[in-house]
Tab-separated table of C-alpha atoms in Angstrom:
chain	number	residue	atom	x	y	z
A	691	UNK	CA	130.758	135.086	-19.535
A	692	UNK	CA	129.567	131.333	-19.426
A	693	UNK	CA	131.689	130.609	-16.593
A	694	UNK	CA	129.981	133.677	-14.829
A	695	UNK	CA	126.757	132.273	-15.381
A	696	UNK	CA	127.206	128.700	-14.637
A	697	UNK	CA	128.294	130.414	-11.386
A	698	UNK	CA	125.943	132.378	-10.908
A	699	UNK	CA	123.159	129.605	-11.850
A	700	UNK	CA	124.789	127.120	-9.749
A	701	UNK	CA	124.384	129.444	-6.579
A	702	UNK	CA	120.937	129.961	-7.081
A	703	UNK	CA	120.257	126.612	-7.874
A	704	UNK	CA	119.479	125.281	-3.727
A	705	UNK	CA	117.847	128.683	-3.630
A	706	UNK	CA	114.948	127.597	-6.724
A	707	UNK	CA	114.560	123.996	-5.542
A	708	UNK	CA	113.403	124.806	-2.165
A	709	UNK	CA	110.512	127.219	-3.590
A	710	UNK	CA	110.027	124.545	-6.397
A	711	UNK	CA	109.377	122.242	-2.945
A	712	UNK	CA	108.058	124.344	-0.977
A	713	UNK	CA	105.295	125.034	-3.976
A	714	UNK	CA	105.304	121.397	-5.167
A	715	UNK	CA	104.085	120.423	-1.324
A	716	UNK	CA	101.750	123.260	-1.271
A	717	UNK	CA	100.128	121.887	-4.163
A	718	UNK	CA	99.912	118.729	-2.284
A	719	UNK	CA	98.097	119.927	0.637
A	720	UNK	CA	95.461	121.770	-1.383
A	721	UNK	CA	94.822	119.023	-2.959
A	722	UNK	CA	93.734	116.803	0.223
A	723	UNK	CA	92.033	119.498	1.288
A	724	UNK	CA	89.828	119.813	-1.831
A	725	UNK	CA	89.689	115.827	-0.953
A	726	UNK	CA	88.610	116.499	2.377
A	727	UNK	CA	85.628	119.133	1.796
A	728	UNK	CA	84.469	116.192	-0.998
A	729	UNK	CA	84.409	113.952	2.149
A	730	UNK	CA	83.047	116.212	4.364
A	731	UNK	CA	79.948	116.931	1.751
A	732	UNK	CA	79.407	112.527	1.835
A	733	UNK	CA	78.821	113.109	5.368
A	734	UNK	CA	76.999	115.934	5.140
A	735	UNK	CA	74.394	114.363	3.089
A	736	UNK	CA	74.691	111.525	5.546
A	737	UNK	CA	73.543	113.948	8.304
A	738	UNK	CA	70.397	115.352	6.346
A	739	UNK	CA	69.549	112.047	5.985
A	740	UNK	CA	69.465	111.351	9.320
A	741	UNK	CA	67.588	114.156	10.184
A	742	UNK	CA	65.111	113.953	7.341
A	743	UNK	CA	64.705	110.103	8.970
A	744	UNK	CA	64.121	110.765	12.577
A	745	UNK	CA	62.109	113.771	12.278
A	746	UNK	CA	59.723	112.583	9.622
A	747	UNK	CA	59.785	108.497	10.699
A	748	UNK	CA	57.195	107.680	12.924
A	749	UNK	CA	58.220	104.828	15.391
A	750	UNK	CA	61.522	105.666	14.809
A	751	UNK	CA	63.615	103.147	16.950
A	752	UNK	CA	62.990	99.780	16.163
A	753	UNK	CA	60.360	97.756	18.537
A	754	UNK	CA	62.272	97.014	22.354
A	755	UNK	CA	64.645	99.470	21.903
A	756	UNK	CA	64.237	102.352	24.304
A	757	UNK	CA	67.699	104.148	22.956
A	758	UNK	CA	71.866	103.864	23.425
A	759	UNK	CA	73.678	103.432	26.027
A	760	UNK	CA	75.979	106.576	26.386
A	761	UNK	CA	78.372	105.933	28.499
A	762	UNK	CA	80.831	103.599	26.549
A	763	UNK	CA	80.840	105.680	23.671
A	764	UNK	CA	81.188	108.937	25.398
A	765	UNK	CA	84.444	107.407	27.108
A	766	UNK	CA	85.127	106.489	23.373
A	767	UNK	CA	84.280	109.821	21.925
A	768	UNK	CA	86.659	110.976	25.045
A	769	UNK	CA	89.416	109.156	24.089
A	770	UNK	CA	89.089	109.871	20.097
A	771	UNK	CA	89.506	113.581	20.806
A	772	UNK	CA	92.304	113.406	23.197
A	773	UNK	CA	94.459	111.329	20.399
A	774	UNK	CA	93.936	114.611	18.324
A	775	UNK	CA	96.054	116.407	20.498
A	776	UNK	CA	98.785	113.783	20.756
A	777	UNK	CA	98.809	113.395	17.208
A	778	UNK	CA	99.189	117.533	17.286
A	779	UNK	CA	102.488	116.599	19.747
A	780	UNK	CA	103.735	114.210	17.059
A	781	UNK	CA	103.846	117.282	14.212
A	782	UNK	CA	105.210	119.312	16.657
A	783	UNK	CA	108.403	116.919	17.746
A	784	UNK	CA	109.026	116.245	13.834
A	785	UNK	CA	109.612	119.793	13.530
A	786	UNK	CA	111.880	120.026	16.537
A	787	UNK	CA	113.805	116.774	14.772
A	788	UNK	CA	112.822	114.817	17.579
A	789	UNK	CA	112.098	111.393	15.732
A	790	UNK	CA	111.665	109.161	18.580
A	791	UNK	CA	108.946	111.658	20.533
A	792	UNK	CA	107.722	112.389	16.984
A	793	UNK	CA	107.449	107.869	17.106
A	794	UNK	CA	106.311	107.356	20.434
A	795	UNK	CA	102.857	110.235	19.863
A	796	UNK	CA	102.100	108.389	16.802
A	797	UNK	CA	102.145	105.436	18.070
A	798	UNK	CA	99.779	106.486	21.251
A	799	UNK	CA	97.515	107.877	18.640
A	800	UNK	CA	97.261	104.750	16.548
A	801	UNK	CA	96.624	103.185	20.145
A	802	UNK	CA	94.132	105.304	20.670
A	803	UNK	CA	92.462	105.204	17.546
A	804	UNK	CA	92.815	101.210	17.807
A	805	UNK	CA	90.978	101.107	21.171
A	806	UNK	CA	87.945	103.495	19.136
A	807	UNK	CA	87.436	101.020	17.354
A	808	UNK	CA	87.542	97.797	19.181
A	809	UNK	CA	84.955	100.002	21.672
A	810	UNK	CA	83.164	100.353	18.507
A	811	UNK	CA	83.044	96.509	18.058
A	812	UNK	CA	82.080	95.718	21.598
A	813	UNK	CA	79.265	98.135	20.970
A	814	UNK	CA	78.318	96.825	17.632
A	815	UNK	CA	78.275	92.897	19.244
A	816	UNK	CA	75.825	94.211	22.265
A	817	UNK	CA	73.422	96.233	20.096
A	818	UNK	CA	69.823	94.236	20.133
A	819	UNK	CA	69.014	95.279	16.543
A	820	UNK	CA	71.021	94.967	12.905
A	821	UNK	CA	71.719	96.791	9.836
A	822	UNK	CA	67.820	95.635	8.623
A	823	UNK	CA	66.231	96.820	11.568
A	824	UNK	CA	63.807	100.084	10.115
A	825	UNK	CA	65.307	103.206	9.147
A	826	UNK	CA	66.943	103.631	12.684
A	827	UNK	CA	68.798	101.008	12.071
A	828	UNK	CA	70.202	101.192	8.682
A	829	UNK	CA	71.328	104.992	9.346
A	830	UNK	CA	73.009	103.887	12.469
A	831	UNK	CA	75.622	100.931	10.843
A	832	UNK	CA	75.637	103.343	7.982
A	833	UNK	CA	77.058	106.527	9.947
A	834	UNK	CA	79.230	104.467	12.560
A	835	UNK	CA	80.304	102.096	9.619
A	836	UNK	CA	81.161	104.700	7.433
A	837	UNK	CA	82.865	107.072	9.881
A	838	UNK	CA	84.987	103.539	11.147
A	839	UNK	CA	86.131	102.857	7.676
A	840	UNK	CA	87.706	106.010	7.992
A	841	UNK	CA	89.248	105.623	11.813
A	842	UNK	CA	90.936	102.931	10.520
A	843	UNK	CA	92.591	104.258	6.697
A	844	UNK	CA	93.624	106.984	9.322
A	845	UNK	CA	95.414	104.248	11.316
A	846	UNK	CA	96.668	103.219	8.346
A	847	UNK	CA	98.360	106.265	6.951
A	848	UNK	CA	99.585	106.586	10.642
A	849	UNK	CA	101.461	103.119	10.479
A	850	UNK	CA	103.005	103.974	6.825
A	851	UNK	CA	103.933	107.434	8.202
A	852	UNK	CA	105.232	105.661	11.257
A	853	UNK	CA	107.809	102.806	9.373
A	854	UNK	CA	109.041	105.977	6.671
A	855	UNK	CA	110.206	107.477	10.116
A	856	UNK	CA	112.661	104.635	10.071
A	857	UNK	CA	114.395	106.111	6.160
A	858	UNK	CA	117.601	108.452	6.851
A	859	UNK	CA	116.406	111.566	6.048
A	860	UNK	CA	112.922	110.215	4.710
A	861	UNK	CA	111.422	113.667	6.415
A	862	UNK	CA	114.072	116.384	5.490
A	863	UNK	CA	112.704	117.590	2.302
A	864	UNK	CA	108.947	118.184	3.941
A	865	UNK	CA	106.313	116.509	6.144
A	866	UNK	CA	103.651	116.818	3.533
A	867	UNK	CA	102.624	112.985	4.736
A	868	UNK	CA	102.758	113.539	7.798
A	869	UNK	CA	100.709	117.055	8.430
A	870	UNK	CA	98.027	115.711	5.422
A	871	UNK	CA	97.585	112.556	7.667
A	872	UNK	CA	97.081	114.707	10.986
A	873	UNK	CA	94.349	116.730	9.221
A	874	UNK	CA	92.719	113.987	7.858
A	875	UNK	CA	92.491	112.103	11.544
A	876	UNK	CA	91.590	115.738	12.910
A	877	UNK	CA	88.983	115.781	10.196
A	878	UNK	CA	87.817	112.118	11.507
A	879	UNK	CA	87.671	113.740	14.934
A	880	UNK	CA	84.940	116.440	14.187
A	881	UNK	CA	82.702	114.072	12.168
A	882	UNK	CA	82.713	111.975	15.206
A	883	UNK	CA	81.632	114.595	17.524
A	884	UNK	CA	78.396	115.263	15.387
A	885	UNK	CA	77.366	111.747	14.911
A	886	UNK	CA	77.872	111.282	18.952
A	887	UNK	CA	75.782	114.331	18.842
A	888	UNK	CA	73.402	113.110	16.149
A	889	UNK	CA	73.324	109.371	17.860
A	890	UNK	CA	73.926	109.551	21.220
A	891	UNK	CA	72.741	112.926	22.570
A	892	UNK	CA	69.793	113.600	20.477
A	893	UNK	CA	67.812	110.468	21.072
């Protein structure tokens, strides 16, 4: 009878630990999601900020400055949203155990997220008022500040996502890592589009 049941346990065994993994990673990813909406309500309250600020400021850019230039940060904004879709290709070659396609999107993503910011930086260095420059000014380090903090812990948890890839069988009990850091840069993505909306386009 114990002999049966040790059997029988023993086959059901792989059986239980892959819903106990399956439900363990689950947990995971509702977790950084609850993580994400937090963030997203931080920039949220960033935005009505901004809006309360421009609509209600009068002489709202500070003195000499007519407005941004648009160009360089819509080929930024360009290039931001296309690494969203090769970071997409990365998730999808993991699943097809194709490490070294799964490798080579990541690292074009981290490329592309790497160029966002030194764009960023080149715009920063050019701009012809600072940080203490009126409301205008403190909302606009603020936002772009903010938001690149976050460009670059995506870049990060792309680079430790990147080197795990490397660990023998690092990525055959889940991806939990690597589809949390995908939605977080996807996340990234959007809040970009509204400040370049917010920023650039409504000026």
């Amino acid at each position: 009878m114990d002999s049966s049941l040790n059997s029988y346990q023993l086959q059901n065994l792989p059986h239980y630990t892959d819903e106990h993994s399956h439900d363990e990673e689950g947990n995971k990813m509702f977790g950084f999601i609850v993580f994400l909406l937090s963030e997203s309500v931080i920039f949220l309250s960033f935005f009505a900020g901004y809006i309360v600020y421009k609509t209600t400021t009068p002489n709202w850019l500070p003195p000499g400055v007519e407005g941004l230039e648009v160009v360089a940060p819509a080929i930024n904004t360009a290039v931001l949203v296309a690494s969203s879709f090769v970071i997409y290709f990365a998730e999808r070659a993991l699943q097809r155990h194709n490490l070294w396609g799964f490798r080579l999107y990541l690292l074009a993503t981290m490329a592309m997220g790497s160029y966002f910011l030194f764009g960023q930086a080149v715009e920063w260095n050019s701009l012809e008022f600072s940080l203490t420059s009126g409301a205008f000014g403190g909302m606009f380090y603020l936002l772009t500040g903010f938001h690149g903090l976050h460009v670059f812990t995506g870049i990060l948890l792309q680079l430790i996502i990147f080197v795990r890839s490397f660990i023998p069988g690092n990525y055959d009990s889940g991806h939990f890592g690597v589809n949390a850091t995908s939605l977080f840069w996807h996340f990234v993505d959007v809040i970009w589009i509204i400040l370049f909306v917010l920023l650039y386009i409504w000026q």
